[in-house]
Amino acid sequence: MPGWKFFLKKDHVKKEKTKKREWLDAIIFAVVAATLIRIFLIEAYAIPSGSMEKTLLIGDHLFVSKVNYGARIPMTPIAFPFAHHTMPLTGTKAYWDGVQWKYHRLPGLSDIKRNDIVVFNLPVGDTVALENQEPSYYNLVRQFGRQSIHSQYTITSRPVDKRENIIKRCIGIPGDIVSMKEGIVSINGKPEPLKSTSQMPYRIQFKTTDINFDVFSELGFTVSEMQQISPDSYLAIASPDMIGKLKKLDFVKSAGLEVKPDTVNDGDLFPLDANRKWNTDNFGPVKIPSKGWTVQLDSTTMPLYYRAIRTYEGNKIERKTDGWYINDKLASSYTFKMNYYWMMGDNRHNSIDSRHWGFLPEDHVVGKALFIWMSWDKEASFFHKIRWGDC
């Protein structure tokens, strides 16, 4: 019997892990834990452009909450950890779209509210010219023709959750009627003044031509970008707060918004309808679709809602002599399956937003911007790259 106990103990002795195995287990655990945190709780995001200045600056690093609006279950589950759509160095795809899951979202703490700053997948990022992503593929095709673009660039398609991440302010929520006149947005007929950090072009007139531009720098103006339009007046990009302080100076005669008249047609704007001659300062009214809302289909509404019905909600649409056909059935109306939003950048004249590509579908929403954890100024000197005041 003692001999049997000896052999049993010997057979059940637990082998010690090697150092390599311990490191491998630790790395696997860290990758899995970080991936789950990134998907379901919080994710870091860096501001790539100036479309949200002065609210958010290029080089600001944010934490984006997945909890506030409810975490979106991955729609493209097979992907390389920590890469979005493209692998670093190699430039190849960081995911495999052979497996696609339907859109589902966990319960959140709240719905998206007006004026929330939201990170989302670019709706028109479904098709991309890899060598030229600015402007979008659709803009390139409209400017140069499909054949020309497909012969010059590598064209690829991306699933919803692998489209480019961008950040804007939510201006309108499902069911709202949004419009803009002379640079001021109205929601459901009520004007919404510019936020204190929003930027627009202003025409500034002075009482004298002898101007101390150091004062402008102190107020936050970028003096090098101010355009002189007459001996005593300049065009400058500024926030309402900056203009309010400027008007108090005794050498300033006036300062007012410089916007386009409503007779100007910018052309390449949503909804690309020849009957709607809109521009970035004057558009609408537009009703934002909500889940369960039914719209009547006609020549007025279809330019607004065609892409939402066809592309975002996955329906086949055809125009025939006797009317519109949805999924091969004659339809006089359509009931939306998702909620939609209207997004705009705070730097109003330097933002590609809903004025250009239309509604944001709810399945494209990534999360809510929480706070800046670091602000990095690439243009500053080595010792001043961190913007301490913005962190």
Short mmCIF file of C-alpha atoms in Angstrom, two decimals, residues 102-243:
data_model
loop_
_atom_site.label_atom_id
_atom_site.label_comp_id
_atom_site.label_asym_id
_atom_site.label_seq_id
_atom_site.Cartn_x
_atom_site.Cartn_y
_atom_site.Cartn_z
CA LYS A 102 -26.53 41.66 -36.65
CA TYR A 103 -26.65 44.95 -34.76
CA HIS A 104 -27.33 44.61 -31.03
CA ARG A 105 -26.62 47.02 -28.18
CA LEU A 106 -26.61 46.43 -24.43
CA PRO A 107 -28.83 48.64 -22.25
CA GLY A 108 -27.21 52.02 -21.54
CA LEU A 109 -27.39 54.64 -18.84
CA SER A 110 -29.17 57.14 -21.11
CA ASP A 111 -30.21 57.96 -24.65
CA ILE A 112 -28.21 60.36 -26.81
CA LYS A 113 -29.23 63.91 -25.93
CA ARG A 114 -28.94 67.16 -27.85
CA ASN A 115 -25.49 68.73 -27.47
CA ASP A 116 -23.83 65.44 -26.46
CA ILE A 117 -20.40 64.97 -28.04
CA VAL A 118 -20.51 61.58 -29.71
CA VAL A 119 -17.95 59.28 -31.36
CA PHE A 120 -19.40 57.26 -34.24
CA ASN A 121 -18.52 55.39 -37.43
CA LEU A 122 -18.65 57.63 -40.50
CA PRO A 123 -21.88 56.69 -42.35
CA VAL A 124 -20.38 57.32 -45.81
CA GLY A 125 -17.29 55.31 -44.86
CA ASP A 126 -18.82 52.11 -46.24
CA THR A 127 -16.78 52.50 -49.44
CA VAL A 128 -13.26 53.92 -49.38
CA ALA A 129 -10.57 54.93 -51.88
CA LEU A 130 -7.58 53.80 -49.82
CA GLU A 131 -5.07 56.21 -51.35
CA ASN A 132 -7.39 59.25 -51.08
CA GLN A 133 -9.88 59.26 -48.21
CA GLU A 134 -10.33 63.06 -48.24
CA PRO A 135 -12.88 63.84 -49.56
CA SER A 136 -15.01 60.71 -49.32
CA TYR A 137 -15.28 58.11 -52.06
CA TYR A 138 -18.72 59.44 -53.02
CA ASN A 139 -17.42 63.00 -53.39
CA LEU A 140 -14.59 61.73 -55.59
CA VAL A 141 -17.01 59.82 -57.81
CA ARG A 142 -19.26 62.87 -58.19
CA GLN A 143 -16.28 65.06 -59.08
CA PHE A 144 -14.29 62.76 -61.37
CA GLY A 145 -16.56 59.87 -62.34
CA ARG A 146 -16.69 56.27 -61.16
CA GLN A 147 -14.48 54.85 -63.90
CA SER A 148 -11.72 57.39 -63.27
CA ILE A 149 -11.69 56.78 -59.50
CA HIS A 150 -11.72 52.99 -59.82
CA SER A 151 -8.82 53.12 -62.28
CA GLN A 152 -6.68 55.38 -60.02
CA TYR A 153 -7.33 54.06 -56.52
CA THR A 154 -7.78 50.84 -54.58
CA ILE A 155 -11.47 50.69 -53.66
CA THR A 156 -12.61 48.68 -50.66
CA SER A 157 -15.78 48.34 -48.61
CA ARG A 158 -15.95 48.28 -44.81
CA PRO A 159 -18.56 46.88 -42.41
CA VAL A 160 -20.32 49.32 -40.07
CA ASP A 161 -18.09 48.89 -37.02
CA LYS A 162 -14.88 49.12 -39.08
CA ARG A 163 -15.67 52.43 -40.74
CA GLU A 164 -13.65 55.49 -39.78
CA ASN A 165 -14.31 56.82 -36.25
CA ILE A 166 -15.17 60.52 -36.10
CA ILE A 167 -16.50 62.87 -33.42
CA LYS A 168 -19.19 65.58 -33.62
CA ARG A 169 -21.85 67.25 -31.50
CA CYS A 170 -25.40 65.89 -31.62
CA ILE A 171 -27.61 68.74 -32.84
CA GLY A 172 -30.86 66.83 -33.39
CA ILE A 173 -32.36 63.63 -31.98
CA PRO A 174 -34.98 61.26 -33.50
CA GLY A 175 -38.16 63.10 -34.46
CA ASP A 176 -36.61 66.59 -34.37
CA ILE A 177 -37.01 69.03 -37.25
CA VAL A 178 -33.66 70.70 -37.85
CA SER A 179 -32.87 73.74 -40.01
CA MET A 180 -30.24 76.44 -40.28
CA LYS A 181 -30.61 80.07 -41.33
CA GLU A 182 -27.78 82.60 -41.57
CA GLY A 183 -25.49 80.31 -39.59
CA ILE A 184 -27.89 79.72 -36.66
CA VAL A 185 -29.41 76.27 -36.13
CA SER A 186 -33.08 75.88 -35.22
CA ILE A 187 -34.56 72.76 -33.60
CA ASN A 188 -38.32 72.33 -33.93
CA GLY A 189 -38.56 76.01 -34.90
CA LYS A 190 -36.58 77.29 -31.89
CA PRO A 191 -33.20 78.96 -32.60
CA GLU A 192 -30.24 77.33 -30.83
CA PRO A 193 -27.47 79.89 -30.21
CA LEU A 194 -23.89 78.86 -30.92
CA LYS A 195 -22.08 77.20 -28.03
CA SER A 196 -19.46 79.32 -26.29
CA THR A 197 -16.75 77.17 -27.84
CA SER A 198 -18.24 76.96 -31.36
CA GLN A 199 -16.37 78.74 -34.15
CA MET A 200 -17.70 80.72 -37.09
CA PRO A 201 -16.23 83.38 -39.41
CA TYR A 202 -16.77 86.96 -38.20
CA ARG A 203 -16.28 90.24 -40.02
CA ILE A 204 -14.52 92.62 -37.62
CA GLN A 205 -14.41 96.35 -38.33
CA PHE A 206 -12.08 98.72 -36.45
CA LYS A 207 -12.24 102.42 -35.72
CA THR A 208 -8.60 102.78 -36.74
CA THR A 209 -6.04 101.08 -38.98
CA ASP A 210 -3.44 101.15 -36.18
CA ILE A 211 -4.21 97.79 -34.54
CA ASN A 212 -2.32 95.95 -31.81
CA PHE A 213 -2.65 92.31 -32.87
CA ASP A 214 -1.07 91.06 -29.64
CA VAL A 215 -4.48 91.65 -28.08
CA PHE A 216 -6.01 89.21 -30.57
CA SER A 217 -3.49 86.52 -29.69
CA GLU A 218 -4.30 86.95 -26.00
CA LEU A 219 -8.02 86.46 -26.77
CA GLY A 220 -7.31 83.20 -28.62
CA PHE A 221 -7.36 84.39 -32.25
CA THR A 222 -4.94 82.84 -34.75
CA VAL A 223 -3.60 86.10 -36.14
CA SER A 224 -1.81 84.46 -39.07
CA GLU A 225 -5.16 83.17 -40.37
CA MET A 226 -7.01 86.51 -40.16
CA GLN A 227 -7.82 87.87 -43.63
CA GLN A 228 -7.77 91.60 -44.33
CA ILE A 229 -10.74 92.55 -46.51
CA SER A 230 -10.37 96.35 -46.30
CA PRO A 231 -7.99 98.81 -44.58
CA ASP A 232 -10.06 98.76 -41.38
CA SER A 233 -11.74 95.32 -41.42
CA TYR A 234 -10.72 91.67 -41.14
CA LEU A 235 -12.29 88.24 -41.43
CA ALA A 236 -11.49 85.96 -38.49
CA ILE A 237 -12.57 82.56 -37.15
CA ALA A 238 -13.76 82.97 -33.57
CA SER A 239 -16.11 81.70 -30.87
CA PRO A 240 -18.99 83.79 -29.44
CA ASP A 241 -16.99 84.19 -26.19
CA MET A 242 -14.01 85.60 -28.07
CA ILE A 243 -16.20 88.03 -29.99
#
